[in-house]
Amino acid sequence: MADFIEVADRVWVARYEWADANITAIGGERGVVVLDTHASTAAGRRVVDDLRRLGAGDTYAVVNSHWHWDHAFGNAAFREVRPDVPIHAHERAAAWLAEHGETVKRGWPADDPHASEIAQTQIVVPDRVFARTATIDLGDRAVELIHPGRGHTDGDIVVRVPNADVLLAGDLVEESAHPWIGEDSWPLEWSATLDVVGGMLMERSVVVPGHGTPVDLNFVRAQRNEIADIAEMVRRLAEAGVPASQAAAAGVWPWDADDVRIANAIRRGYEQVG
């Protein structure tokens, strides 16, 4: 159980202990738009119960910020309540979930405390997909879905609620840890994507990250600069002919050189430099 806390006008965020995942509800005349659904069908059911306690209205639409398990594996729980609820996502996020969701389930460690509920999770792929932008009309307010570019994945979206001056950033921004750079990330493009995101913000805008507490434009700028520094170092090392296996030790990094995120940034960055 988690409490939804209002961070802007009719925008509520619940922070769940498992994966430190944020789930956001946006209220309007027609109901609630829910961003992300947590990490399993069972976890999604707990989110549904917490939304009922919030009492902001029925779920009008669901949105996945990207395809990863801790953001999209709870989709089935919302279809149990309303079988025709639309689930929105970028077209690449839907494709990745369709192709890799079951693989993630099969590869889940058997000794993990959540292994059983992951095994029992039904993968539900978003059915309302788009390439650049989409809008959900809640009657008295618009909810804008925007693909600002590649970064954490190639299917990241941010969700903007203009009349509340709030932006939900998914895992393009993280507060409780360094942003995750994985094997499906685009580290050399990420900072440019955050430049686009920054252009949507004012100094007092509320930014809800995928993990952690809400932040502001200055935080986004600082995280953008760290990612840009990593990308620039990767480019320099690759262009200097430093082997990927030696790059972590040879580089100067804003994070610990032993961090797996740096290793992943090097591997992915070298692939992208070509």
PDB file of C-alpha atoms in Angstrom:
ATOM      1  CA  MET A   1       0.000   0.000   0.000  1.00  0.00           C
ATOM      2  CA  ALA A   2       1.147   3.547  -0.773  1.00  0.00           C
ATOM      3  CA  ASP A   3      -0.502   6.924  -0.418  1.00  0.00           C
ATOM      4  CA  PHE A   4      -1.035   9.195  -3.399  1.00  0.00           C
ATOM      5  CA  ILE A   5       0.270  12.674  -2.549  1.00  0.00           C
ATOM      6  CA  GLU A   6      -0.872  15.723  -4.517  1.00  0.00           C
ATOM      7  CA  VAL A   7       2.175  17.462  -6.037  1.00  0.00           C
ATOM      8  CA  ALA A   8       0.249  19.845  -8.300  1.00  0.00           C
ATOM      9  CA  ASP A   9      -3.404  20.581  -9.057  1.00  0.00           C
ATOM     10  CA  ARG A  10      -5.068  17.123  -9.260  1.00  0.00           C
ATOM     11  CA  VAL A  11      -1.748  15.402  -9.948  1.00  0.00           C
ATOM     12  CA  TRP A  12      -0.971  12.751  -7.355  1.00  0.00           C
ATOM     13  CA  VAL A  13       2.159  10.612  -6.992  1.00  0.00           C
ATOM     14  CA  ALA A  14       2.535   7.358  -5.041  1.00  0.00           C
ATOM     15  CA  ARG A  15       6.020   6.032  -4.352  1.00  0.00           C
ATOM     16  CA  TYR A  16       6.254   2.252  -3.991  1.00  0.00           C
ATOM     17  CA  GLU A  17       9.026   0.491  -2.106  1.00  0.00           C
ATOM     18  CA  TRP A  18       9.567  -2.210  -4.728  1.00  0.00           C
ATOM     19  CA  ALA A  19      11.916  -0.702  -7.320  1.00  0.00           C
ATOM     20  CA  ASP A  20      11.284   2.690  -5.684  1.00  0.00           C
ATOM     21  CA  ALA A  21       8.739   3.160  -8.455  1.00  0.00           C
ATOM     22  CA  ASN A  22       6.563   6.249  -8.868  1.00  0.00           C
ATOM     23  CA  ILE A  23       2.994   5.905 -10.120  1.00  0.00           C
ATOM     24  CA  THR A  24       1.195   9.130 -11.042  1.00  0.00           C
ATOM     25  CA  ALA A  25      -2.522   9.857 -11.338  1.00  0.00           C
ATOM     26  CA  ILE A  26      -3.827  12.898 -13.226  1.00  0.00           C
ATOM     27  CA  GLY A  27      -7.429  13.832 -12.468  1.00  0.00           C
ATOM     28  CA  GLY A  28      -9.933  15.496 -14.767  1.00  0.00           C
ATOM     29  CA  GLU A  29     -13.649  15.704 -15.537  1.00  0.00           C
ATOM     30  CA  ARG A  30     -13.633  12.381 -17.395  1.00  0.00           C
ATOM     31  CA  GLY A  31     -11.646  10.431 -14.825  1.00  0.00           C
ATOM     32  CA  VAL A  32      -8.018   9.688 -14.114  1.00  0.00           C
ATOM     33  CA  VAL A  33      -5.012   9.105 -16.371  1.00  0.00           C
ATOM     34  CA  VAL A  34      -2.527   6.757 -14.716  1.00  0.00           C
ATOM     35  CA  LEU A  35       1.144   6.911 -15.689  1.00  0.00           C
ATOM     36  CA  ASP A  36       2.859   3.550 -15.239  1.00  0.00           C
ATOM     37  CA  THR A  37       1.377   0.484 -13.571  1.00  0.00           C
ATOM     38  CA  HIS A  38       4.198  -0.972 -11.448  1.00  0.00           C
ATOM     39  CA  ALA A  39       6.147  -4.210 -11.707  1.00  0.00           C
ATOM     40  CA  SER A  40       3.705  -7.153 -11.855  1.00  0.00           C
ATOM     41  CA  THR A  41       0.023  -7.903 -12.197  1.00  0.00           C
ATOM     42  CA  ALA A  42      -0.186  -8.311  -8.410  1.00  0.00           C
ATOM     43  CA  ALA A  43       1.627  -5.010  -7.855  1.00  0.00           C
ATOM     44  CA  GLY A  44      -0.711  -3.367 -10.346  1.00  0.00           C
ATOM     45  CA  ARG A  45      -3.683  -4.610  -8.332  1.00  0.00           C
ATOM     46  CA  ARG A  46      -2.234  -2.901  -5.272  1.00  0.00           C
ATOM     47  CA  VAL A  47      -1.988   0.321  -7.279  1.00  0.00           C
ATOM     48  CA  VAL A  48      -5.637  -0.059  -8.305  1.00  0.00           C
ATOM     49  CA  ASP A  49      -6.616  -0.449  -4.653  1.00  0.00           C
ATOM     50  CA  ASP A  50      -4.625   2.639  -3.681  1.00  0.00           C
ATOM     51  CA  LEU A  51      -6.303   4.629  -6.467  1.00  0.00           C
ATOM     52  CA  ARG A  52      -9.693   3.591  -5.114  1.00  0.00           C
ATOM     53  CA  ARG A  53      -8.682   4.960  -1.713  1.00  0.00           C
ATOM     54  CA  LEU A  54      -7.650   8.205  -3.388  1.00  0.00           C
ATOM     55  CA  GLY A  55     -11.178   8.537  -4.777  1.00  0.00           C
ATOM     56  CA  ALA A  56     -10.280  10.799  -7.692  1.00  0.00           C
ATOM     57  CA  GLY A  57     -12.451   8.932 -10.200  1.00  0.00           C
ATOM     58  CA  ASP A  58     -12.349   5.918 -12.464  1.00  0.00           C
ATOM     59  CA  THR A  59      -9.329   5.230 -14.655  1.00  0.00           C
ATOM     60  CA  TYR A  60      -9.947   6.877 -18.022  1.00  0.00           C
ATOM     61  CA  ALA A  61      -6.636   5.857 -19.603  1.00  0.00           C
ATOM     62  CA  VAL A  62      -3.300   4.255 -18.761  1.00  0.00           C
ATOM     63  CA  VAL A  63       0.083   5.417 -20.066  1.00  0.00           C
ATOM     64  CA  ASN A  64       3.421   3.581 -19.996  1.00  0.00           C
ATOM     65  CA  SER A  65       6.413   5.937 -19.870  1.00  0.00           C
ATOM     66  CA  HIS A  66       8.528   3.160 -21.457  1.00  0.00           C
ATOM     67  CA  TRP A  67       8.560  -0.624 -21.682  1.00  0.00           C
ATOM     68  CA  HIS A  68      10.571  -1.684 -18.629  1.00  0.00           C
ATOM     69  CA  TRP A  69       9.109  -4.205 -16.172  1.00  0.00           C
ATOM     70  CA  ASP A  70       8.849  -1.821 -13.225  1.00  0.00           C
ATOM     71  CA  HIS A  71       6.709   0.554 -15.294  1.00  0.00           C
ATOM     72  CA  ALA A  72       4.567  -1.681 -17.515  1.00  0.00           C
ATOM     73  CA  PHE A  73       4.194  -5.156 -16.005  1.00  0.00           C
ATOM     74  CA  GLY A  74       1.143  -4.040 -14.010  1.00  0.00           C
ATOM     75  CA  ASN A  75      -0.936  -3.261 -17.120  1.00  0.00           C
ATOM     76  CA  ALA A  76      -3.116  -6.367 -16.807  1.00  0.00           C
ATOM     77  CA  ALA A  77      -4.436  -5.250 -13.414  1.00  0.00           C
ATOM     78  CA  PHE A  78      -6.096  -2.225 -15.009  1.00  0.00           C
ATOM     79  CA  ARG A  79      -7.651  -4.358 -17.735  1.00  0.00           C
ATOM     80  CA  GLU A  80      -9.136  -6.573 -15.004  1.00  0.00           C
ATOM     81  CA  VAL A  81     -11.080  -3.542 -13.756  1.00  0.00           C
ATOM     82  CA  ARG A  82     -11.934  -2.127 -17.181  1.00  0.00           C
ATOM     83  CA  PRO A  83     -11.258  -4.494 -20.095  1.00  0.00           C
ATOM     84  CA  ASP A  84     -11.430  -1.702 -22.676  1.00  0.00           C
ATOM     85  CA  VAL A  85      -9.208   0.813 -20.887  1.00  0.00           C
ATOM     86  CA  PRO A  86      -6.817   2.283 -23.476  1.00  0.00           C
ATOM     87  CA  ILE A  87      -3.110   1.884 -22.742  1.00  0.00           C
ATOM     88  CA  HIS A  88      -0.930   4.510 -24.421  1.00  0.00           C
ATOM     89  CA  ALA A  89       2.795   4.312 -25.167  1.00  0.00           C
ATOM     90  CA  HIS A  90       5.384   5.170 -27.769  1.00  0.00           C
ATOM     91  CA  GLU A  91       5.379   2.713 -30.646  1.00  0.00           C
ATOM     92  CA  ARG A  92       8.889   1.503 -29.806  1.00  0.00           C
ATOM     93  CA  ALA A  93       7.964   0.899 -26.172  1.00  0.00           C
ATOM     94  CA  ALA A  94       5.033  -1.256 -27.242  1.00  0.00           C
ATOM     95  CA  ALA A  95       7.242  -3.177 -29.666  1.00  0.00           C
ATOM     96  CA  TRP A  96       9.911  -3.817 -27.021  1.00  0.00           C
ATOM     97  CA  LEU A  97       7.353  -4.993 -24.463  1.00  0.00           C
ATOM     98  CA  ALA A  98       5.785  -7.342 -27.011  1.00  0.00           C
ATOM     99  CA  GLU A  99       9.154  -8.771 -28.018  1.00  0.00           C
ATOM    100  CA  HIS A 100      10.970  -8.873 -24.685  1.00  0.00           C
ATOM    101  CA  GLY A 101       8.369  -8.979 -21.910  1.00  0.00           C
ATOM    102  CA  GLU A 102       8.193 -12.768 -21.714  1.00  0.00           C
ATOM    103  CA  THR A 103      11.984 -13.001 -21.951  1.00  0.00           C
ATOM    104  CA  VAL A 104      12.309 -10.766 -18.892  1.00  0.00           C
ATOM    105  CA  LYS A 105       9.879 -13.020 -17.040  1.00  0.00           C
ATOM    106  CA  ARG A 106      11.764 -16.197 -17.978  1.00  0.00           C
ATOM    107  CA  GLY A 107      15.085 -14.712 -16.932  1.00  0.00           C
ATOM    108  CA  TRP A 108      13.897 -13.553 -13.520  1.00  0.00           C
ATOM    109  CA  PRO A 109      16.062 -14.951 -10.665  1.00  0.00           C
ATOM    110  CA  ALA A 110      14.274 -17.858  -8.960  1.00  0.00           C
ATOM    111  CA  ASP A 111      15.468 -16.751  -5.529  1.00  0.00           C
ATOM    112  CA  ASP A 112      14.086 -13.229  -5.848  1.00  0.00           C
ATOM    113  CA  PRO A 113      11.236 -12.577  -3.366  1.00  0.00           C
ATOM    114  CA  HIS A 114       9.034 -11.341  -6.220  1.00  0.00           C
ATOM    115  CA  ALA A 115       9.724 -14.299  -8.531  1.00  0.00           C
ATOM    116  CA  SER A 116       6.298 -15.864  -8.056  1.00  0.00           C
ATOM    117  CA  GLU A 117       4.323 -12.754  -8.927  1.00  0.00           C
ATOM    118  CA  ILE A 118       6.566 -12.029 -11.904  1.00  0.00           C
ATOM    119  CA  ALA A 119       5.936 -15.579 -13.156  1.00  0.00           C
ATOM    120  CA  GLN A 120       2.187 -15.067 -12.803  1.00  0.00           C
ATOM    121  CA  THR A 121       2.187 -11.686 -14.526  1.00  0.00           C
ATOM    122  CA  GLN A 122       0.314 -11.316 -17.797  1.00  0.00           C
ATOM    123  CA  ILE A 123       2.092  -9.093 -20.291  1.00  0.00           C
ATOM    124  CA  VAL A 124      -0.367  -6.591 -21.774  1.00  0.00           C
ATOM    125  CA  VAL A 125       1.011  -4.550 -24.641  1.00  0.00           C
ATOM    126  CA  PRO A 126      -0.207  -0.937 -25.102  1.00  0.00           C
ATOM    127  CA  ASP A 127      -2.827  -0.586 -27.816  1.00  0.00           C
ATOM    128  CA  ARG A 128      -2.710   3.181 -28.386  1.00  0.00           C
ATOM    129  CA  VAL A 129       0.707   3.919 -29.837  1.00  0.00           C
ATOM    130  CA  PHE A 130       2.239   6.997 -31.442  1.00  0.00           C
ATOM    131  CA  ALA A 131       5.546   8.180 -32.855  1.00  0.00           C
ATOM    132  CA  ARG A 132       5.944  11.786 -31.687  1.00  0.00           C
ATOM    133  CA  THR A 133       2.992  13.231 -29.766  1.00  0.00           C
ATOM    134  CA  ALA A 134      -0.515  12.363 -28.599  1.00  0.00           C
ATOM    135  CA  THR A 135      -3.116  14.039 -26.402  1.00  0.00           C
ATOM    136  CA  ILE A 136      -5.615  12.614 -23.922  1.00  0.00           C
ATOM    137  CA  ASP A 137      -8.642  14.888 -23.436  1.00  0.00           C
ATOM    138  CA  LEU A 138      -9.952  14.786 -19.865  1.00  0.00           C
ATOM    139  CA  GLY A 139     -12.605  17.406 -20.573  1.00  0.00           C
ATOM    140  CA  ASP A 140     -11.310  20.251 -18.444  1.00  0.00           C
ATOM    141  CA  ARG A 141      -7.648  19.605 -19.153  1.00  0.00           C
ATOM    142  CA  ALA A 142      -5.365  18.093 -21.764  1.00  0.00           C
ATOM    143  CA  VAL A 143      -2.709  15.513 -20.989  1.00  0.00           C
ATOM    144  CA  GLU A 144       0.112  15.697 -23.519  1.00  0.00           C
ATOM    145  CA  LEU A 145       2.253  12.665 -24.362  1.00  0.00           C
ATOM    146  CA  ILE A 146       5.566  13.597 -25.965  1.00  0.00           C
ATOM    147  CA  HIS A 147       8.498  11.565 -27.279  1.00  0.00           C
ATOM    148  CA  PRO A 148      11.399  14.015 -26.823  1.00  0.00           C
ATOM    149  CA  GLY A 149      14.038  11.680 -28.253  1.00  0.00           C
ATOM    150  CA  ARG A 150      16.074   8.626 -27.333  1.00  0.00           C
ATOM    151  CA  GLY A 151      17.771   8.283 -23.979  1.00  0.00           C
ATOM    152  CA  HIS A 152      16.937   5.771 -21.289  1.00  0.00           C
ATOM    153  CA  THR A 153      15.339   3.739 -24.119  1.00  0.00           C
ATOM    154  CA  ASP A 154      14.301   4.497 -27.684  1.00  0.00           C
ATOM    155  CA  GLY A 155      10.633   4.679 -26.603  1.00  0.00           C
ATOM    156  CA  ASP A 156      10.694   7.124 -23.686  1.00  0.00           C
ATOM    157  CA  ILE A 157       7.878   9.597 -23.335  1.00  0.00           C
ATOM    158  CA  VAL A 158       7.203  12.467 -20.987  1.00  0.00           C
ATOM    159  CA  VAL A 159       3.721  13.468 -19.898  1.00  0.00           C
ATOM    160  CA  ARG A 160       2.901  17.150 -19.640  1.00  0.00           C
ATOM    161  CA  VAL A 161      -0.091  18.689 -17.873  1.00  0.00           C
ATOM    162  CA  PRO A 162       0.058  22.342 -18.994  1.00  0.00           C
ATOM    163  CA  ASN A 163      -2.596  23.749 -16.672  1.00  0.00           C
ATOM    164  CA  ALA A 164      -0.781  22.311 -13.651  1.00  0.00           C
ATOM    165  CA  ASP A 165       2.779  23.168 -14.816  1.00  0.00           C
ATOM    166  CA  VAL A 166       3.874  19.597 -14.131  1.00  0.00           C
ATOM    167  CA  LEU A 167       5.889  17.192 -16.260  1.00  0.00           C
ATOM    168  CA  LEU A 168       6.205  13.469 -15.632  1.00  0.00           C
ATOM    169  CA  ALA A 169       9.616  12.435 -16.896  1.00  0.00           C
ATOM    170  CA  GLY A 170       9.677   8.647 -16.561  1.00  0.00           C
ATOM    171  CA  ASP A 171      13.203   7.292 -16.286  1.00  0.00           C
ATOM    172  CA  LEU A 172      14.727  10.035 -18.409  1.00  0.00           C
ATOM    173  CA  VAL A 173      15.132  11.614 -14.959  1.00  0.00           C
ATOM    174  CA  GLU A 174      15.756   9.829 -11.662  1.00  0.00           C
ATOM    175  CA  GLU A 175      16.148  11.400  -8.236  1.00  0.00           C
ATOM    176  CA  SER A 176      16.852   8.507  -5.870  1.00  0.00           C
ATOM    177  CA  ALA A 177      19.794   7.123  -7.876  1.00  0.00           C
ATOM    178  CA  HIS A 178      21.819   7.899 -10.963  1.00  0.00           C
ATOM    179  CA  PRO A 179      19.645   7.347 -14.042  1.00  0.00           C
ATOM    180  CA  TRP A 180      19.856   3.790 -15.273  1.00  0.00           C
ATOM    181  CA  ILE A 181      21.946   3.362 -18.412  1.00  0.00           C
ATOM    182  CA  GLY A 182      21.182  -0.103 -19.714  1.00  0.00           C
ATOM    183  CA  GLU A 183      21.707  -2.272 -22.739  1.00  0.00           C
ATOM    184  CA  ASP A 184      18.785  -0.593 -24.521  1.00  0.00           C
ATOM    185  CA  SER A 185      19.857   2.979 -23.673  1.00  0.00           C
ATOM    186  CA  TRP A 186      21.165   5.692 -25.987  1.00  0.00           C
ATOM    187  CA  PRO A 187      23.737   7.537 -23.842  1.00  0.00           C
ATOM    188  CA  LEU A 188      25.143   9.649 -26.674  1.00  0.00           C
ATOM    189  CA  GLU A 189      21.691  11.109 -27.413  1.00  0.00           C
ATOM    190  CA  TRP A 190      20.292  11.344 -23.890  1.00  0.00           C
ATOM    191  CA  SER A 191      21.524  14.844 -23.023  1.00  0.00           C
ATOM    192  CA  ALA A 192      20.025  16.276 -26.216  1.00  0.00           C
ATOM    193  CA  THR A 193      16.740  14.631 -25.307  1.00  0.00           C
ATOM    194  CA  LEU A 194      16.899  16.278 -21.877  1.00  0.00           C
ATOM    195  CA  ASP A 195      17.529  19.605 -23.630  1.00  0.00           C
ATOM    196  CA  VAL A 196      14.144  19.122 -25.296  1.00  0.00           C
ATOM    197  CA  VAL A 197      12.585  18.262 -21.947  1.00  0.00           C
ATOM    198  CA  GLY A 198      14.173  21.318 -20.338  1.00  0.00           C
ATOM    199  CA  GLY A 199      12.621  23.477 -23.028  1.00  0.00           C
ATOM    200  CA  MET A 200       9.176  22.423 -21.795  1.00  0.00           C
ATOM    201  CA  LEU A 201       9.868  23.602 -18.253  1.00  0.00           C
ATOM    202  CA  MET A 202       9.725  26.845 -16.326  1.00  0.00           C
ATOM    203  CA  GLU A 203      11.781  27.597 -13.228  1.00  0.00           C
ATOM    204  CA  ARG A 204       8.864  26.626 -10.956  1.00  0.00           C
ATOM    205  CA  SER A 205       7.669  23.584 -12.922  1.00  0.00           C
ATOM    206  CA  VAL A 206       7.207  20.362 -10.964  1.00  0.00           C
ATOM    207  CA  VAL A 207       9.052  17.413 -12.512  1.00  0.00           C
ATOM    208  CA  VAL A 208       8.105  13.910 -11.376  1.00  0.00           C
ATOM    209  CA  PRO A 209      10.948  11.437 -12.022  1.00  0.00           C
ATOM    210  CA  GLY A 210      10.465   7.733 -12.594  1.00  0.00           C
ATOM    211  CA  HIS A 211      12.068   7.053  -9.206  1.00  0.00           C
ATOM    212  CA  GLY A 212      12.420   9.378  -6.228  1.00  0.00           C
ATOM    213  CA  THR A 213      10.923  12.660  -5.104  1.00  0.00           C
ATOM    214  CA  PRO A 214       9.730  15.448  -7.421  1.00  0.00           C
ATOM    215  CA  VAL A 215      12.426  17.798  -8.708  1.00  0.00           C
ATOM    216  CA  ASP A 216      12.725  21.032 -10.661  1.00  0.00           C
ATOM    217  CA  LEU A 217      14.354  22.448 -13.793  1.00  0.00           C
ATOM    218  CA  ASN A 218      17.708  22.970 -12.075  1.00  0.00           C
ATOM    219  CA  PHE A 219      17.848  19.297 -11.098  1.00  0.00           C
ATOM    220  CA  VAL A 220      17.055  18.256 -14.680  1.00  0.00           C
ATOM    221  CA  ARG A 221      19.799  20.535 -15.985  1.00  0.00           C
ATOM    222  CA  ALA A 222      22.339  19.118 -13.535  1.00  0.00           C
ATOM    223  CA  GLN A 223      21.476  15.521 -14.429  1.00  0.00           C
ATOM    224  CA  ARG A 224      21.585  16.418 -18.115  1.00  0.00           C
ATOM    225  CA  ASN A 225      25.119  17.772 -17.648  1.00  0.00           C
ATOM    226  CA  GLU A 226      26.299  14.570 -15.931  1.00  0.00           C
ATOM    227  CA  ILE A 227      24.973  12.459 -18.790  1.00  0.00           C
ATOM    228  CA  ALA A 228      26.538  14.842 -21.324  1.00  0.00           C
ATOM    229  CA  ASP A 229      29.897  14.508 -19.547  1.00  0.00           C
ATOM    230  CA  ILE A 230      29.664  10.710 -19.764  1.00  0.00           C
ATOM    231  CA  ALA A 231      28.787  10.866 -23.454  1.00  0.00           C
ATOM    232  CA  GLU A 232      31.649  13.239 -24.231  1.00  0.00           C
ATOM    233  CA  MET A 233      34.158  11.029 -22.395  1.00  0.00           C
ATOM    234  CA  VAL A 234      32.917   7.949 -24.268  1.00  0.00           C
ATOM    235  CA  ARG A 235      33.336   9.769 -27.590  1.00  0.00           C
ATOM    236  CA  ARG A 236      36.852  10.930 -26.723  1.00  0.00           C
ATOM    237  CA  LEU A 237      37.979   7.473 -25.650  1.00  0.00           C
ATOM    238  CA  ALA A 238      36.460   5.800 -28.702  1.00  0.00           C
ATOM    239  CA  GLU A 239      37.993   8.333 -31.093  1.00  0.00           C
ATOM    240  CA  ALA A 240      41.383   7.941 -29.379  1.00  0.00           C
ATOM    241  CA  GLY A 241      41.255   4.208 -30.016  1.00  0.00           C
ATOM    242  CA  VAL A 242      41.104   3.197 -26.361  1.00  0.00           C
ATOM    243  CA  PRO A 243      39.691  -0.365 -26.228  1.00  0.00           C
ATOM    244  CA  ALA A 244      36.260  -0.599 -24.614  1.00  0.00           C
ATOM    245  CA  SER A 245      37.686  -2.995 -22.027  1.00  0.00           C
ATOM    246  CA  GLN A 246      40.076  -0.260 -20.814  1.00  0.00           C
ATOM    247  CA  ALA A 247      37.814   2.759 -21.150  1.00  0.00           C
ATOM    248  CA  ALA A 248      36.369   2.795 -17.622  1.00  0.00           C
ATOM    249  CA  ALA A 249      39.840   2.963 -16.085  1.00  0.00           C
ATOM    250  CA  ALA A 250      41.116   5.464 -18.644  1.00  0.00           C
ATOM    251  CA  GLY A 251      38.256   7.918 -18.385  1.00  0.00           C
ATOM    252  CA  VAL A 252      37.255  10.637 -15.937  1.00  0.00           C
ATOM    253  CA  TRP A 253      33.629  10.157 -14.924  1.00  0.00           C
ATOM    254  CA  PRO A 254      31.024  12.062 -12.874  1.00  0.00           C
ATOM    255  CA  TRP A 255      30.022   8.762 -11.260  1.00  0.00           C
ATOM    256  CA  ASP A 256      32.066   5.878  -9.849  1.00  0.00           C
ATOM    257  CA  ALA A 257      34.059   4.285 -12.676  1.00  0.00           C
ATOM    258  CA  ASP A 258      33.062   0.857 -11.343  1.00  0.00           C
ATOM    259  CA  ASP A 259      29.344   1.665 -11.641  1.00  0.00           C
ATOM    260  CA  VAL A 260      27.677  -0.742 -14.073  1.00  0.00           C
ATOM    261  CA  ARG A 261      25.995   2.276 -15.649  1.00  0.00           C
ATOM    262  CA  ILE A 262      29.407   3.494 -16.816  1.00  0.00           C
ATOM    263  CA  ALA A 263      30.218   0.070 -18.253  1.00  0.00           C
ATOM    264  CA  ASN A 264      26.904   0.056 -20.102  1.00  0.00           C
ATOM    265  CA  ALA A 265      27.436   3.625 -21.332  1.00  0.00           C
ATOM    266  CA  ILE A 266      30.825   2.621 -22.738  1.00  0.00           C
ATOM    267  CA  ARG A 267      29.484  -0.494 -24.448  1.00  0.00           C
ATOM    268  CA  ARG A 268      26.459   1.277 -25.918  1.00  0.00           C
ATOM    269  CA  GLY A 269      28.405   4.418 -26.751  1.00  0.00           C
ATOM    270  CA  TYR A 270      31.110   2.528 -28.635  1.00  0.00           C
ATOM    271  CA  GLU A 271      28.375   0.762 -30.609  1.00  0.00           C
ATOM    272  CA  GLN A 272      26.806   4.101 -31.499  1.00  0.00           C
ATOM    273  CA  VAL A 273      30.080   5.815 -32.403  1.00  0.00           C
ATOM    274  CA  GLY A 274      30.594   2.914 -34.824  1.00  0.00           C
TER     275      GLY A 274
END
